[in-house]
mmCIF file of C-alpha atoms in Angstrom:
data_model
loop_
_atom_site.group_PDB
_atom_site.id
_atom_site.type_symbol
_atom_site.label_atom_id
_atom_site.label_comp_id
_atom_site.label_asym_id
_atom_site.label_seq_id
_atom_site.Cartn_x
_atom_site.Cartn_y
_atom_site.Cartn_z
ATOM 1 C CA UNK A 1 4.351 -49.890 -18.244
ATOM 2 C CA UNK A 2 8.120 -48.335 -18.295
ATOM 3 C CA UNK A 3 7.017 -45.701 -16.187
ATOM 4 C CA UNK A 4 5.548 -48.087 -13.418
ATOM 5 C CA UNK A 5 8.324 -49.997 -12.993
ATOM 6 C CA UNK A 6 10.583 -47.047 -12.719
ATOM 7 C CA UNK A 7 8.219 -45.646 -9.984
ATOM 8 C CA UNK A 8 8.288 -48.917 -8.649
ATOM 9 C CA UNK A 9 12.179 -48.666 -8.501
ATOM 10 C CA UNK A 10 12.295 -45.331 -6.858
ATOM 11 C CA UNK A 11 9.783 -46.256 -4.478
ATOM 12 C CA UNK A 12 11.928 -49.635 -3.206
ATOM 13 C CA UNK A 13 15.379 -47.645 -3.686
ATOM 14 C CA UNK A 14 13.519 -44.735 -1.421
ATOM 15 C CA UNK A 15 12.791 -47.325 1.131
ATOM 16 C CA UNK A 16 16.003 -48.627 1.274
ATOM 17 C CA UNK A 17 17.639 -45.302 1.715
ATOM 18 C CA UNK A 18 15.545 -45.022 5.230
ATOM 19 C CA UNK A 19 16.801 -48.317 6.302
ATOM 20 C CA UNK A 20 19.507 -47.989 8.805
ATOM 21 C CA UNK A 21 22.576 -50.022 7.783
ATOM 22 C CA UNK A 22 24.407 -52.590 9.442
ATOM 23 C CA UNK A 23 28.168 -53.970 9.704
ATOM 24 C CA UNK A 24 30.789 -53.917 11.607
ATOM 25 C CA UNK A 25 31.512 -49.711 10.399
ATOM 26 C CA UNK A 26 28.941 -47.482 9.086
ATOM 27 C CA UNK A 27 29.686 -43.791 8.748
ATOM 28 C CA UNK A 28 27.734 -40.745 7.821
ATOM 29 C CA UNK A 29 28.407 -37.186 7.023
ATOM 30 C CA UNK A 30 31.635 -37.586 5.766
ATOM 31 C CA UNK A 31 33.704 -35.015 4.346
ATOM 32 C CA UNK A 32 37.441 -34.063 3.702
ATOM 33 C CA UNK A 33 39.269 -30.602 3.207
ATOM 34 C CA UNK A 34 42.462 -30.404 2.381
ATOM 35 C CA UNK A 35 44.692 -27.590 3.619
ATOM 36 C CA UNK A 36 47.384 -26.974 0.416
ATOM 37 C CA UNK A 37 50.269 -28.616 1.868
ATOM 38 C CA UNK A 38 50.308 -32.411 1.835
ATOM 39 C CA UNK A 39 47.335 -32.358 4.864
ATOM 40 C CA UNK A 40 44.117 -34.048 4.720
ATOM 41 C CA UNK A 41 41.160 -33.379 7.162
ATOM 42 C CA UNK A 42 38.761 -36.086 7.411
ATOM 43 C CA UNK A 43 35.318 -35.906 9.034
ATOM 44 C CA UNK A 44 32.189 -37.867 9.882
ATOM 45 C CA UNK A 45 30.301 -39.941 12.189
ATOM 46 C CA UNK A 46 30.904 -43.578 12.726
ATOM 47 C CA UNK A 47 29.155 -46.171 14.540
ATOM 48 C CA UNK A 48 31.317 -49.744 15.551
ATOM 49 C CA UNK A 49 29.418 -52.431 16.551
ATOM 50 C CA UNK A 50 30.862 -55.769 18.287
ATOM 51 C CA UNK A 51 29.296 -58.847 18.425
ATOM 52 C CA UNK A 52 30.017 -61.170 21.562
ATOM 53 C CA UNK A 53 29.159 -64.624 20.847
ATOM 54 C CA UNK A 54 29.083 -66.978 24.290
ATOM 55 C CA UNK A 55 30.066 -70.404 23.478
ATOM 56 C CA UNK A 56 31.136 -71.251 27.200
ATOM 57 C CA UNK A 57 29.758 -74.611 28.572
ATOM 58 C CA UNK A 58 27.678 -73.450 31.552
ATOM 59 C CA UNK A 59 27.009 -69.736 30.853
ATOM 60 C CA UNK A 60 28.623 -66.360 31.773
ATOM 61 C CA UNK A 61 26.924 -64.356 34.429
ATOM 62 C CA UNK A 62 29.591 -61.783 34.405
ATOM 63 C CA UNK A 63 29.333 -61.189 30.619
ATOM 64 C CA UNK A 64 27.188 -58.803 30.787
ATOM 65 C CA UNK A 65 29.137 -56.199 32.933
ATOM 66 C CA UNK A 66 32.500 -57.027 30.855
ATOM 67 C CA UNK A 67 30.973 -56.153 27.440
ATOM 68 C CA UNK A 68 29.749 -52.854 29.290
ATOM 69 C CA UNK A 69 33.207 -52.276 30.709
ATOM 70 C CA UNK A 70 34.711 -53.217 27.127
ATOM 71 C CA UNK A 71 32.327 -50.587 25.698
ATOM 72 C CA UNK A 72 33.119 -48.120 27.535
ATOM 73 C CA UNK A 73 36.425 -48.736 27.028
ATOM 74 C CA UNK A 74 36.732 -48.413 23.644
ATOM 75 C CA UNK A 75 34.975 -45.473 23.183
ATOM 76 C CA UNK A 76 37.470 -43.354 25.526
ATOM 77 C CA UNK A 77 40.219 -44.730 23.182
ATOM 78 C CA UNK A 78 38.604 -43.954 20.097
ATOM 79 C CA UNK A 79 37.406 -40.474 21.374
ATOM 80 C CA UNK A 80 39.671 -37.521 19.492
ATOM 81 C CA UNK A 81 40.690 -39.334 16.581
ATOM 82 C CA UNK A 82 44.033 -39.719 15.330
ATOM 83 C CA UNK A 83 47.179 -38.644 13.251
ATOM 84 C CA UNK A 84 48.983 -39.944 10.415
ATOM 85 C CA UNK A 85 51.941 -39.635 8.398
ATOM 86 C CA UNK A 86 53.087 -40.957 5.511
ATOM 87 C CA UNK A 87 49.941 -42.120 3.770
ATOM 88 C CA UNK A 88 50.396 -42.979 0.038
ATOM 89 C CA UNK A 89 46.940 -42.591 -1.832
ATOM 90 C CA UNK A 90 45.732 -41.088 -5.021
ATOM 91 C CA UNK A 91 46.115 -37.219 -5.282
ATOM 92 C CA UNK A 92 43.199 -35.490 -4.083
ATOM 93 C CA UNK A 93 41.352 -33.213 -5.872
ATOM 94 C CA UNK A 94 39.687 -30.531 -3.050
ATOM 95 C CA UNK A 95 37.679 -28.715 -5.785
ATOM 96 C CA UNK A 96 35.925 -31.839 -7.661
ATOM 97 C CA UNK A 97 36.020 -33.656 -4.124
ATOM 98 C CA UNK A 98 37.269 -36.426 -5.801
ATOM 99 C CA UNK A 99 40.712 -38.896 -6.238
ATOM 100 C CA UNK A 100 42.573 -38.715 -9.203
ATOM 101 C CA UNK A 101 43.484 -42.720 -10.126
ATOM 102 C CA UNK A 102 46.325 -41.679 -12.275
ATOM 103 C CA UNK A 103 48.591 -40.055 -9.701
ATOM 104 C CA UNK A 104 49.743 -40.701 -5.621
ATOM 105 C CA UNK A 105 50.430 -38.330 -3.156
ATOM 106 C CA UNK A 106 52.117 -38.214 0.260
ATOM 107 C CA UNK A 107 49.398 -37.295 3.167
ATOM 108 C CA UNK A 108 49.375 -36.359 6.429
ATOM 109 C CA UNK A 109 45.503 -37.658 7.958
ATOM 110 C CA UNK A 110 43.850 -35.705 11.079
ATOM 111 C CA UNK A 111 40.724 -38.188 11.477
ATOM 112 C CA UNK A 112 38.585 -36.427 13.401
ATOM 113 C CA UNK A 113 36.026 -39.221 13.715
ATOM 114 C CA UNK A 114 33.036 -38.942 15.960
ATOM 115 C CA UNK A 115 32.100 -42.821 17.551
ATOM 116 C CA UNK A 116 29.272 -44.492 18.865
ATOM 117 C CA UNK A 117 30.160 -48.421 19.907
ATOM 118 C CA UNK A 118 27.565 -50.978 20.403
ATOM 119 C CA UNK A 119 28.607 -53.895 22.251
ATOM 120 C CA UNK A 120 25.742 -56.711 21.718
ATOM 121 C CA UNK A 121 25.304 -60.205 22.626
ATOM 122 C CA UNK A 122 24.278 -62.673 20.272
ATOM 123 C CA UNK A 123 23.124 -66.695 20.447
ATOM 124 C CA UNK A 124 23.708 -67.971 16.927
ATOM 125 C CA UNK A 125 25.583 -67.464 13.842
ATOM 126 C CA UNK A 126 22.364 -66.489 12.035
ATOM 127 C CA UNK A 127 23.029 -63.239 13.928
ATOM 128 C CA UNK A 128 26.606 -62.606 12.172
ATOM 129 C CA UNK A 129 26.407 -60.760 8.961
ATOM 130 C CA UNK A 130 29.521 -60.914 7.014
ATOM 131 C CA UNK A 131 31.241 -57.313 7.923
ATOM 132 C CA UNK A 132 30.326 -57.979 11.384
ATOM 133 C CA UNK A 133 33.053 -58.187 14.541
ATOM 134 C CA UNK A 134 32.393 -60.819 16.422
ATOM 135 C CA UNK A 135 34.060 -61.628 19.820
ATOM 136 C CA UNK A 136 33.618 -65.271 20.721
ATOM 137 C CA UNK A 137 33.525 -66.324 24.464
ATOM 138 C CA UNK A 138 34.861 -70.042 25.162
ATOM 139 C CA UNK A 139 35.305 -72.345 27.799
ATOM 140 C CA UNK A 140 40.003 -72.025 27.175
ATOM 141 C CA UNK A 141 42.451 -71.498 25.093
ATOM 142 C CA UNK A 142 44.888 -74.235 24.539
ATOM 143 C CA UNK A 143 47.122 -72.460 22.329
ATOM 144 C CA UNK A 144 50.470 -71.144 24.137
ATOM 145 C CA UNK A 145 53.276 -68.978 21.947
ATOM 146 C CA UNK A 146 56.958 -68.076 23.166
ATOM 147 C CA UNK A 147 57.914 -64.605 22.907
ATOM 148 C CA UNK A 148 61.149 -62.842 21.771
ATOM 149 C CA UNK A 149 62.800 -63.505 25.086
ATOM 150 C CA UNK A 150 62.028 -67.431 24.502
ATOM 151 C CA UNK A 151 60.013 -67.722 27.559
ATOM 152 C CA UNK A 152 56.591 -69.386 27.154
ATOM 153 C CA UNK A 153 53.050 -68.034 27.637
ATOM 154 C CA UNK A 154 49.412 -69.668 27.703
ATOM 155 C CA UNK A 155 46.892 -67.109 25.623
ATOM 156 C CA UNK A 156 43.576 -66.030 27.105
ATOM 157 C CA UNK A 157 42.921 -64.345 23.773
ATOM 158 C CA UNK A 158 43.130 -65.185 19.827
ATOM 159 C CA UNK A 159 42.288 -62.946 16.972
ATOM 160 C CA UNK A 160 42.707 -64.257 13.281
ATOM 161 C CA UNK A 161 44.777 -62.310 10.946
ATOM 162 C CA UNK A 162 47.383 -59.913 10.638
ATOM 163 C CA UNK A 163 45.810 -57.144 8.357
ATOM 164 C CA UNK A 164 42.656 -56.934 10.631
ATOM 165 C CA UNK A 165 39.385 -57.659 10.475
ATOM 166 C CA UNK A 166 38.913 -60.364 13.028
ATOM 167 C CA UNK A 167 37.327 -62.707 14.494
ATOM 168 C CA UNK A 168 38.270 -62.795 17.939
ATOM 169 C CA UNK A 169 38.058 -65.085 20.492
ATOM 170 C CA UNK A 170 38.780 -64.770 24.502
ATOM 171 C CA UNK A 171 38.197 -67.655 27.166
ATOM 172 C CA UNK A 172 35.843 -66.428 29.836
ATOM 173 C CA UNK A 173 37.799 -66.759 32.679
ATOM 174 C CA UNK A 174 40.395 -65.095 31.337
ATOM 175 C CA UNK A 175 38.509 -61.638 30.968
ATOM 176 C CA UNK A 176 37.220 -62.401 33.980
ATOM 177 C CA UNK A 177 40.689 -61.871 35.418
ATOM 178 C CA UNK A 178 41.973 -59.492 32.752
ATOM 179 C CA UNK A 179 38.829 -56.858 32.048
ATOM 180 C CA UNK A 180 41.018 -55.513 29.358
ATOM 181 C CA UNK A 181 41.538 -58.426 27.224
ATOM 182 C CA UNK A 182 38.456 -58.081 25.017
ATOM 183 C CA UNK A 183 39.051 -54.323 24.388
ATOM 184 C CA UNK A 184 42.486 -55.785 23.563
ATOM 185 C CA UNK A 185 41.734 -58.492 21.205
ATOM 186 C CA UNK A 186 39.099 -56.234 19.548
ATOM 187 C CA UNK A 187 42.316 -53.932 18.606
ATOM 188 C CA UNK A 188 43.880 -56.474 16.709
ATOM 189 C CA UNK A 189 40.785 -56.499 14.471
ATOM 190 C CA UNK A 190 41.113 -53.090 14.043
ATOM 191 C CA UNK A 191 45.024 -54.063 13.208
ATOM 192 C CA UNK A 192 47.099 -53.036 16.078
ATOM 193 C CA UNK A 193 50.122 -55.762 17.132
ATOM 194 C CA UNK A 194 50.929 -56.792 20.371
ATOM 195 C CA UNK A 195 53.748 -55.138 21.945
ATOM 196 C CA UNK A 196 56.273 -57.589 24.451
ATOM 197 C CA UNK A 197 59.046 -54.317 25.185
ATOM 198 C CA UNK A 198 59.445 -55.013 28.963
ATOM 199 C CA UNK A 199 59.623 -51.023 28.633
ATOM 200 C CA UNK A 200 56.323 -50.890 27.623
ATOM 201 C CA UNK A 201 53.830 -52.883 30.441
ATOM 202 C CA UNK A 202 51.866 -49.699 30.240
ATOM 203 C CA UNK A 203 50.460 -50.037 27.169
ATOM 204 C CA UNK A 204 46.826 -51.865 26.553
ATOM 205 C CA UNK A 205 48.267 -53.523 23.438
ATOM 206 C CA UNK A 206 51.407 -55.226 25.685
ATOM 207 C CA UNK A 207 50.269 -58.900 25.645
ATOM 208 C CA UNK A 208 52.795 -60.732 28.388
ATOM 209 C CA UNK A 209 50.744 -61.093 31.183
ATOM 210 C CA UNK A 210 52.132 -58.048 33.724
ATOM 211 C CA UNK A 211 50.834 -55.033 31.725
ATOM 212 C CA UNK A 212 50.799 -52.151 34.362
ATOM 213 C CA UNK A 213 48.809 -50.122 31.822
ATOM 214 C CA UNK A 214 46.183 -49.725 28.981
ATOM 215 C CA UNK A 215 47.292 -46.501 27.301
ATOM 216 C CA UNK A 216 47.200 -46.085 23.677
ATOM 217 C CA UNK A 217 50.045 -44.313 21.397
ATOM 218 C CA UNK A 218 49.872 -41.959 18.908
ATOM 219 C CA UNK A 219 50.793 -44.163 15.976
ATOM 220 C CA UNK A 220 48.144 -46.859 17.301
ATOM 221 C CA UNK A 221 45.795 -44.376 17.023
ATOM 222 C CA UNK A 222 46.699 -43.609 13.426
ATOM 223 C CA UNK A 223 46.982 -47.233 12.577
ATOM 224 C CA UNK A 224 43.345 -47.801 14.246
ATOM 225 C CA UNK A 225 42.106 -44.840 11.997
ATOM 226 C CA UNK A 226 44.049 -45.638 8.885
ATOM 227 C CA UNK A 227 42.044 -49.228 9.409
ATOM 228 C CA UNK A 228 38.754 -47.545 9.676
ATOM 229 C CA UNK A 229 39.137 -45.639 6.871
ATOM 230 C CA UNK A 230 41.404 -47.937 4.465
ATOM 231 C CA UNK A 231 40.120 -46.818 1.064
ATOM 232 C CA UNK A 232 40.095 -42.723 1.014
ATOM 233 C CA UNK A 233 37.611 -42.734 -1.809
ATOM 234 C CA UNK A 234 35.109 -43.703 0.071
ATOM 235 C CA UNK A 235 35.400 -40.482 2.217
ATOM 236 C CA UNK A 236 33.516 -39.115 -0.980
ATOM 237 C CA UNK A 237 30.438 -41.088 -0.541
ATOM 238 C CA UNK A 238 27.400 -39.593 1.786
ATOM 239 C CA UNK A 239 27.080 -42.993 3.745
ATOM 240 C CA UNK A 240 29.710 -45.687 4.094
ATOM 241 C CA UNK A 241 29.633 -49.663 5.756
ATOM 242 C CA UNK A 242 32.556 -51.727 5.837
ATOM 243 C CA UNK A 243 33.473 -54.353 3.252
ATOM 244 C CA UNK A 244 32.854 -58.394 3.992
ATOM 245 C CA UNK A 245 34.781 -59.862 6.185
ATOM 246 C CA UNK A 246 33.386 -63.100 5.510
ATOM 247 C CA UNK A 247 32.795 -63.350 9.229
ATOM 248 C CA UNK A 248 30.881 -66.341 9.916
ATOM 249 C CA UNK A 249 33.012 -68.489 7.383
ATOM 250 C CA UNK A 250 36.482 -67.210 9.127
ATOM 251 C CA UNK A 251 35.546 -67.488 12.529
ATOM 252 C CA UNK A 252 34.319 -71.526 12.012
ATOM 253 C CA UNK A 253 37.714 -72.172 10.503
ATOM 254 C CA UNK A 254 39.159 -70.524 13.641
ATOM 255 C CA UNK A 255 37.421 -72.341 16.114
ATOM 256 C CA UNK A 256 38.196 -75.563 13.815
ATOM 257 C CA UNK A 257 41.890 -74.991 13.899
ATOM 258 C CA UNK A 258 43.150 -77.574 15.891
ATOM 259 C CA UNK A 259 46.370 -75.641 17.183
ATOM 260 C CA UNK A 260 44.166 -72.997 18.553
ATOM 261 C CA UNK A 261 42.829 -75.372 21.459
ATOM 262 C CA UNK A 262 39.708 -73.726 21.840
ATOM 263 C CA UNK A 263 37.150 -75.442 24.120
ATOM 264 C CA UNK A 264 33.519 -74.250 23.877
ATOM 265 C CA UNK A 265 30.075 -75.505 23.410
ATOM 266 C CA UNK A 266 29.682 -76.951 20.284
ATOM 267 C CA UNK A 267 26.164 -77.321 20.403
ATOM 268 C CA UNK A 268 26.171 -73.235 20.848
ATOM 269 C CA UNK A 269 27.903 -72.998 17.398
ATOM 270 C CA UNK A 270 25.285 -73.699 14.853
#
């Protein structure tokens, strides 16, 4: 009887294993070396998928093109990886490929991350899983902020959350006008800022209206990595998915939030 149910188990676990796995990040094939002097090397293959939600009153026949645009987009960004300094994690140990939890060390990170990015359309919230991104398309954005020179701005995009994660949301005639904005928003999941420097209208993450540009720096790149990858440890494991981030349950409150101003089809939303 023992021995049935354990073949049982294997045979359900085996299964499993052959499923693919879903979220927001999944990664296989990782691996790290370390080269002696403070520098970590991390590899694997990752695949990002973003979920665009259309909540607009009378449909978007355009939507289709911008999520292949915003694809596209974030791909070439994504595509060589990224460098960064001055990460404090446990020391690594290259030999037992594994993190000792009783000391820190100082790292330099090369991610040299290969991407795939799916870009999908959904119709409910029965499609969201909870370590999904999800991009929500309304009707408009009521909210409006003042920046550090005082002057005052209406936003065609929101994302919740200052350490990442999402959700986002973008009114449709904004991206219609801006192609960039949901490759933009989508960044601030993945926990870039938005930049106002009148200096810097060249880069995608500059968020005052007369951006001349959509290049990426350096240290975004890092940052977007670092994000990716949070927890080192995991770099150990042979498969990885991101954690929750309670998804569906953030993105309601969001859309809730009265100071937000978001108009959409609430009849969509269920």
């Amino acid at each position: 009887m023992e021995n049935s149910l354990i073949n049982t188990l294997k045979s359900r676990f085996a299964i499993l294993q052959s499923q693919p796995l879903t979220g927001g990040i999944v990664a296989k094939n990782l691996r790290i070396t370390d080269n002696g002097s403070g520098e970590l090397s991390l590899y694997g293959d990752f695949t990002i998928t973003l979920k665009v939600l259309d909540l607009t009153s009378n449909g978007a026949p355009n939507l289709n093109s911008l999520m292949t645009f915003t694809q596209q987009v974030i791909s070439n960004k994504l595509r060589g990886g990224g460098y960064k300094s001055g990460v404090i994690f446990f020391e690594y140990n290259a030999t037992r490929k594994s993190f000792n939890l009783k000391k820190n060390h100082t790292y330099s990170i090369r991610y040299n991350f290969n991407f795939r990015v799916n870009v999908i359309l959904i119709d409910t919230l029965s499609q969201l899983r909870g370590n999904d991104f999800v991009l929500a398309v309304v009707d408009g954005i009521g909210h409006q902020f003042t920046d550090k020179y005082g002057r005052q701005h209406s936003s065609g995009g929101l994302t919740q959350g200052s350490d990442g994660g999402g959700p986002a949301v973008v009114s449709y005639s904004s991206w219609l006008k801006n192609k960039h904005i949901g490759v933009h928003e989508f960044f601030h999941t993945l926990n870039l800022d938005d930049i106002e420097d009148a200096d810097k209208k060249n880069r995608l993450m500059y968020h005052l209206g007369d951006n001349i540009g959509h290049s990426l720096s350096d240290t975004e790149r890092g940052t977007i990595m670092n994000f990716i990858m949070r927890d080192l440890r995991d770099m150990t494991k042979t498969t990885y998915s991101n954690i929750t981030l309670n998804t569906v349950n953030r993105l309601r409150t969001f859309l809730n939030n009265s100071t937000n101003g978001f108009k959409y089809n609430k009849a969509k939303f269920r």
